[in-house]
XYZ file of N, CA and C in Angstrom:
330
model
N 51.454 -106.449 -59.967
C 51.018 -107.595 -60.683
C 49.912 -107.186 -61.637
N 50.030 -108.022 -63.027
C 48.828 -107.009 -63.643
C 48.083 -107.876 -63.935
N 46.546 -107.680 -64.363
C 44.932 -108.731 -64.121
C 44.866 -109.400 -65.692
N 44.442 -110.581 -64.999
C 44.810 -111.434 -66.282
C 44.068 -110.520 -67.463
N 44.022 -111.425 -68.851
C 43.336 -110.580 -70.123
C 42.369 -110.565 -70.092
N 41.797 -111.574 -69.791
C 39.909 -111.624 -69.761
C 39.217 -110.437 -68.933
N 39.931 -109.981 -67.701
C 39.556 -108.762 -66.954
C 39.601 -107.325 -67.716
N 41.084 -107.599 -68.326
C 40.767 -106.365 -69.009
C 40.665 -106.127 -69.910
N 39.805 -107.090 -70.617
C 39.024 -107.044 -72.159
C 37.628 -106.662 -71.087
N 37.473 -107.152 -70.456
C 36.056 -107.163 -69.576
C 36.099 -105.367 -69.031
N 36.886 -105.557 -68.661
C 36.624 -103.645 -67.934
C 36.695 -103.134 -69.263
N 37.355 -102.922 -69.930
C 37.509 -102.112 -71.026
C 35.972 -102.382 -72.245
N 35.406 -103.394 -72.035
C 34.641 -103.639 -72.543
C 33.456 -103.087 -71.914
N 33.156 -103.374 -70.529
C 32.348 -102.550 -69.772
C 32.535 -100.463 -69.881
N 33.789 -100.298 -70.085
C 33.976 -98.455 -70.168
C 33.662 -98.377 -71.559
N 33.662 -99.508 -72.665
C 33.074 -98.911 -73.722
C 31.831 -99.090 -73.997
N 31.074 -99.841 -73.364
C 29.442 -99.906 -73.818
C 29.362 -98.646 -72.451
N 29.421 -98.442 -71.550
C 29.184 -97.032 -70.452
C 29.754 -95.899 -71.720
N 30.527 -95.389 -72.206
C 31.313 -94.812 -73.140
C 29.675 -94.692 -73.947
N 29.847 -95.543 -74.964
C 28.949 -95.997 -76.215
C 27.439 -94.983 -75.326
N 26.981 -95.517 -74.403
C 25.509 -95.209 -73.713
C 25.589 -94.027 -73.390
N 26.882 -93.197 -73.128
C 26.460 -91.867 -72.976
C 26.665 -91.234 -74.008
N 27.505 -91.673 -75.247
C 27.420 -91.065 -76.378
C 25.862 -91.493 -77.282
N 25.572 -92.576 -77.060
C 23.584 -92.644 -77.545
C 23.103 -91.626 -76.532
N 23.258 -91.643 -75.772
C 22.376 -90.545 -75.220
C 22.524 -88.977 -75.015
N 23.722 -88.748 -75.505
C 24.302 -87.510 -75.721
C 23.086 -86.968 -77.414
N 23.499 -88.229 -78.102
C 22.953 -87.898 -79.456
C 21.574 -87.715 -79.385
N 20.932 -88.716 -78.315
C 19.173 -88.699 -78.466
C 18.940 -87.308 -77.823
N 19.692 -86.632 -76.831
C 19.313 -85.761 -76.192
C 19.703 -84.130 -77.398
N 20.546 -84.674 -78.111
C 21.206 -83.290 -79.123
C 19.568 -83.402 -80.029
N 18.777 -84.437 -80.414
C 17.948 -84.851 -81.333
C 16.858 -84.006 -81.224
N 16.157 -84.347 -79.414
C 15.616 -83.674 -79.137
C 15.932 -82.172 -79.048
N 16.511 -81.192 -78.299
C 17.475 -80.005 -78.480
C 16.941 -79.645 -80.169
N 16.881 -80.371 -81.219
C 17.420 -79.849 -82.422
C 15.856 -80.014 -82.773
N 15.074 -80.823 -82.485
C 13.359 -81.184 -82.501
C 13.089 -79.865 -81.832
N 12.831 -79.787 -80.746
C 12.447 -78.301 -79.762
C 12.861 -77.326 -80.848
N 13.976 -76.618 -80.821
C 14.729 -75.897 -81.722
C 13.514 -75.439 -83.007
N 13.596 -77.056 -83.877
C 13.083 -77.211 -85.196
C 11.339 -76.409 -84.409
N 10.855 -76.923 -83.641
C 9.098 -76.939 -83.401
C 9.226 -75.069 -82.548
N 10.326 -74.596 -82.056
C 10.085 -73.519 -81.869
C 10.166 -72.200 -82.793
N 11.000 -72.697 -84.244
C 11.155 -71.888 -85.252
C 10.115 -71.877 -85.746
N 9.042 -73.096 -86.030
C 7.958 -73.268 -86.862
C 7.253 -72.048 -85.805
N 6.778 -72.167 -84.330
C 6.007 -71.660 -83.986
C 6.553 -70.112 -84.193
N 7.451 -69.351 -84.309
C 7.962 -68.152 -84.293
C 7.461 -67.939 -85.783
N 7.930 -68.685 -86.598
C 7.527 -68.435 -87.922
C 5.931 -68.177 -88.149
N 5.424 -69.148 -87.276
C 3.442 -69.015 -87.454
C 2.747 -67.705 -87.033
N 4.230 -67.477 -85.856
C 3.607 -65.716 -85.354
C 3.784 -65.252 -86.014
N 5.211 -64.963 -87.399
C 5.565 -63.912 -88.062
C 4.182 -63.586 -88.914
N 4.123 -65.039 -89.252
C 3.076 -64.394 -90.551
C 1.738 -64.246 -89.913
N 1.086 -64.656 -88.940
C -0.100 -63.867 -88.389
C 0.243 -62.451 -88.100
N 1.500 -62.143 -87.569
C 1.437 -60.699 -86.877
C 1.261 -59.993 -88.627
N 2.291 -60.215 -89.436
C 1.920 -59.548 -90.934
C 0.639 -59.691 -91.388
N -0.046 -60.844 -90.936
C -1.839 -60.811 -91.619
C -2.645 -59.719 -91.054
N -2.347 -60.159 -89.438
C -2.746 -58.718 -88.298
C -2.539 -57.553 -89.199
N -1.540 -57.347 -89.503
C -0.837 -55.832 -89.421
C -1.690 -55.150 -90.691
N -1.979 -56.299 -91.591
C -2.314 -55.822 -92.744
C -3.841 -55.385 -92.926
N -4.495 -56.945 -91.586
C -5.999 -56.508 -91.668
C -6.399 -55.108 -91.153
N -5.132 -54.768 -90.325
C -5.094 -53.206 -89.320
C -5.123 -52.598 -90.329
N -4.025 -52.538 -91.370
C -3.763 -51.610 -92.027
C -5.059 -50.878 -93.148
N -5.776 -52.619 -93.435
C -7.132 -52.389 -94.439
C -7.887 -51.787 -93.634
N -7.764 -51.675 -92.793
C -9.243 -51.564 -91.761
C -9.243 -49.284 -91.435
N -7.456 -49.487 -91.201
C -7.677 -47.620 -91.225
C -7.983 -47.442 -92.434
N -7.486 -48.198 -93.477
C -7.764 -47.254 -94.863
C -9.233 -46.874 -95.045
N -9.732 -47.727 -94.506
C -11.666 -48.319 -94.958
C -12.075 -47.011 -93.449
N -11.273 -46.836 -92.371
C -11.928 -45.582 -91.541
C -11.807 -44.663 -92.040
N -10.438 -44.262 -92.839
C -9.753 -43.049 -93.182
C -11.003 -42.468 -94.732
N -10.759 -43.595 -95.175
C -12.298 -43.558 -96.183
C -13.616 -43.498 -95.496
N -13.838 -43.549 -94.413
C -15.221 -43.424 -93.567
C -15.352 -42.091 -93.487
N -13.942 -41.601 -93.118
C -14.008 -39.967 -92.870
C -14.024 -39.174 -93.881
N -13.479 -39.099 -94.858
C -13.619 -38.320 -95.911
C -15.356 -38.154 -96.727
N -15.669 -39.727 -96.072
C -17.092 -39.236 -96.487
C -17.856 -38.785 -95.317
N -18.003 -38.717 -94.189
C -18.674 -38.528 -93.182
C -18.380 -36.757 -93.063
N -17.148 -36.574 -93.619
C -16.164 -34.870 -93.506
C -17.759 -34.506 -94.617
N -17.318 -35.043 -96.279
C -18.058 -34.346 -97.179
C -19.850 -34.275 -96.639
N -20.144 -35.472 -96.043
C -21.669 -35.229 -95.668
C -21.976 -34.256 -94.771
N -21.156 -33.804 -93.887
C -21.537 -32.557 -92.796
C -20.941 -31.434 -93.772
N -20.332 -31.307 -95.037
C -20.220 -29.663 -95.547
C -21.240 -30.092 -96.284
N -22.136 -30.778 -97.124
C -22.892 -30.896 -97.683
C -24.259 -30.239 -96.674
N -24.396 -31.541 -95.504
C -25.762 -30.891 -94.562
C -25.661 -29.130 -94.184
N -24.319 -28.803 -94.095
C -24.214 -27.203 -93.618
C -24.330 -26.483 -94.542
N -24.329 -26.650 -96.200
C -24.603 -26.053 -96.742
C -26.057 -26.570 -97.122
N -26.428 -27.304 -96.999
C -27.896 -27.600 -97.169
C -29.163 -26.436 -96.214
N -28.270 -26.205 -95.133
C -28.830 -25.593 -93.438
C -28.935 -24.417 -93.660
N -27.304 -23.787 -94.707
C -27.194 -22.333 -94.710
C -28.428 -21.913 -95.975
N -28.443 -23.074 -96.914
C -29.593 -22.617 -98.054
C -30.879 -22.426 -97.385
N -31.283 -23.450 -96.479
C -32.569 -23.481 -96.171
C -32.562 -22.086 -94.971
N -31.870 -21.615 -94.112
C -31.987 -20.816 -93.772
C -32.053 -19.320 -94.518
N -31.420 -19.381 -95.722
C -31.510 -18.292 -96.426
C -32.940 -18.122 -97.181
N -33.169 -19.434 -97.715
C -34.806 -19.434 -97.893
C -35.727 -19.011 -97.024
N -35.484 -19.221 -95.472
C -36.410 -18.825 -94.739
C -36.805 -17.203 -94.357
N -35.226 -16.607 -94.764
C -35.280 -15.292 -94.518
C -36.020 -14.910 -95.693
N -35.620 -15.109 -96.791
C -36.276 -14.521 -97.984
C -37.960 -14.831 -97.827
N -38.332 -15.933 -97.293
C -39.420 -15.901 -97.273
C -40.207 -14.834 -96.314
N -39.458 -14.580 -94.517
C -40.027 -14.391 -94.073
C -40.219 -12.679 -94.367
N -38.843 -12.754 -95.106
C -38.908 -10.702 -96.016
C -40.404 -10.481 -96.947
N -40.721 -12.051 -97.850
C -41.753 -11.272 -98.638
C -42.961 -11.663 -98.108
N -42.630 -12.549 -96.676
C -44.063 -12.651 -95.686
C -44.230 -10.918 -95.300
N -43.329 -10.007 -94.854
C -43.530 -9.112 -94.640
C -43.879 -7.737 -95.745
N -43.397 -8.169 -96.574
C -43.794 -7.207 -98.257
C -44.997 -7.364 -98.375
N -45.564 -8.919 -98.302
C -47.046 -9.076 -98.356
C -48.096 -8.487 -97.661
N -47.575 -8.662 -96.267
C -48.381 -7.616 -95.140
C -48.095 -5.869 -95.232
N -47.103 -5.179 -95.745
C -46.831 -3.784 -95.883
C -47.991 -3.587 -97.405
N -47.518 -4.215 -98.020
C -48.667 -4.044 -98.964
C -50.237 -4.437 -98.885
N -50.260 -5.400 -98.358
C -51.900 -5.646 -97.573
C -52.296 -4.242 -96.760
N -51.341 -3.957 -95.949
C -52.066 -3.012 -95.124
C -51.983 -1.459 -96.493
N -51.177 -1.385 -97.466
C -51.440 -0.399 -98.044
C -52.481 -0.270 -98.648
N -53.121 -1.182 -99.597
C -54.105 -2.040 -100.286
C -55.037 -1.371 -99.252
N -55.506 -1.755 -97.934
C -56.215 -1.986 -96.764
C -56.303 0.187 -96.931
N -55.231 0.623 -96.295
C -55.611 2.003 -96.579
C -56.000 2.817 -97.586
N -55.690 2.175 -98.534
C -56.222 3.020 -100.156
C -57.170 2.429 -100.020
């Protein structure tokens, strides 16, 4: 026996708003999914370009050591040759400290 029409305009009407509610909520839930998605690219993207700002302030920062060294290199051949002059001065001096005294004492015997 089959159920009068009003029943099954009524069930069928009931499986399509149940129907309808999981397809709204299929969509609100794809929305979110695609929101997350959207807010996790932004944040990946915010790392890219800090890690490239990073990379770059790294990169300024050896150049500015690598330039620290080349001058810190030239100031120690500079001080060592400054060390080897002044030591050579000292010998020369302490040679005609001694010329002075060989001749004092000659001076002294004549």
């Amino acid at each position: 026996m089959s159920l009068p029409e009003w029943s099954q305009n009524t069930g069928m009407g009931a499986l399509g708003a149940l129907a309808f509610r999981w397809i709204w909520q299929e969509v609100r839930s794809r929305r979110k999914d695609i929101q997350i998605d959207q807010s996790e690219a932004l944040a990946l993207k915010n790392m890219r370009d800090e890690i490239a700002r990073l990379t770059e302030r790294i990169d300024s920062l050896e150049k500015k050591l690598d330039e620290r060294d080349v001058e810190v290199e030239a100031e120690r051949k500079l001080r060592r040759i400054a060390e080897n002059e002044l030591d050579q001065e000292k010998r020369r001096s302490a040679a005609l400290e001694d010329r002075i005294a060989e001749l004092e004492s000659e001076i002294a015997k004549s």
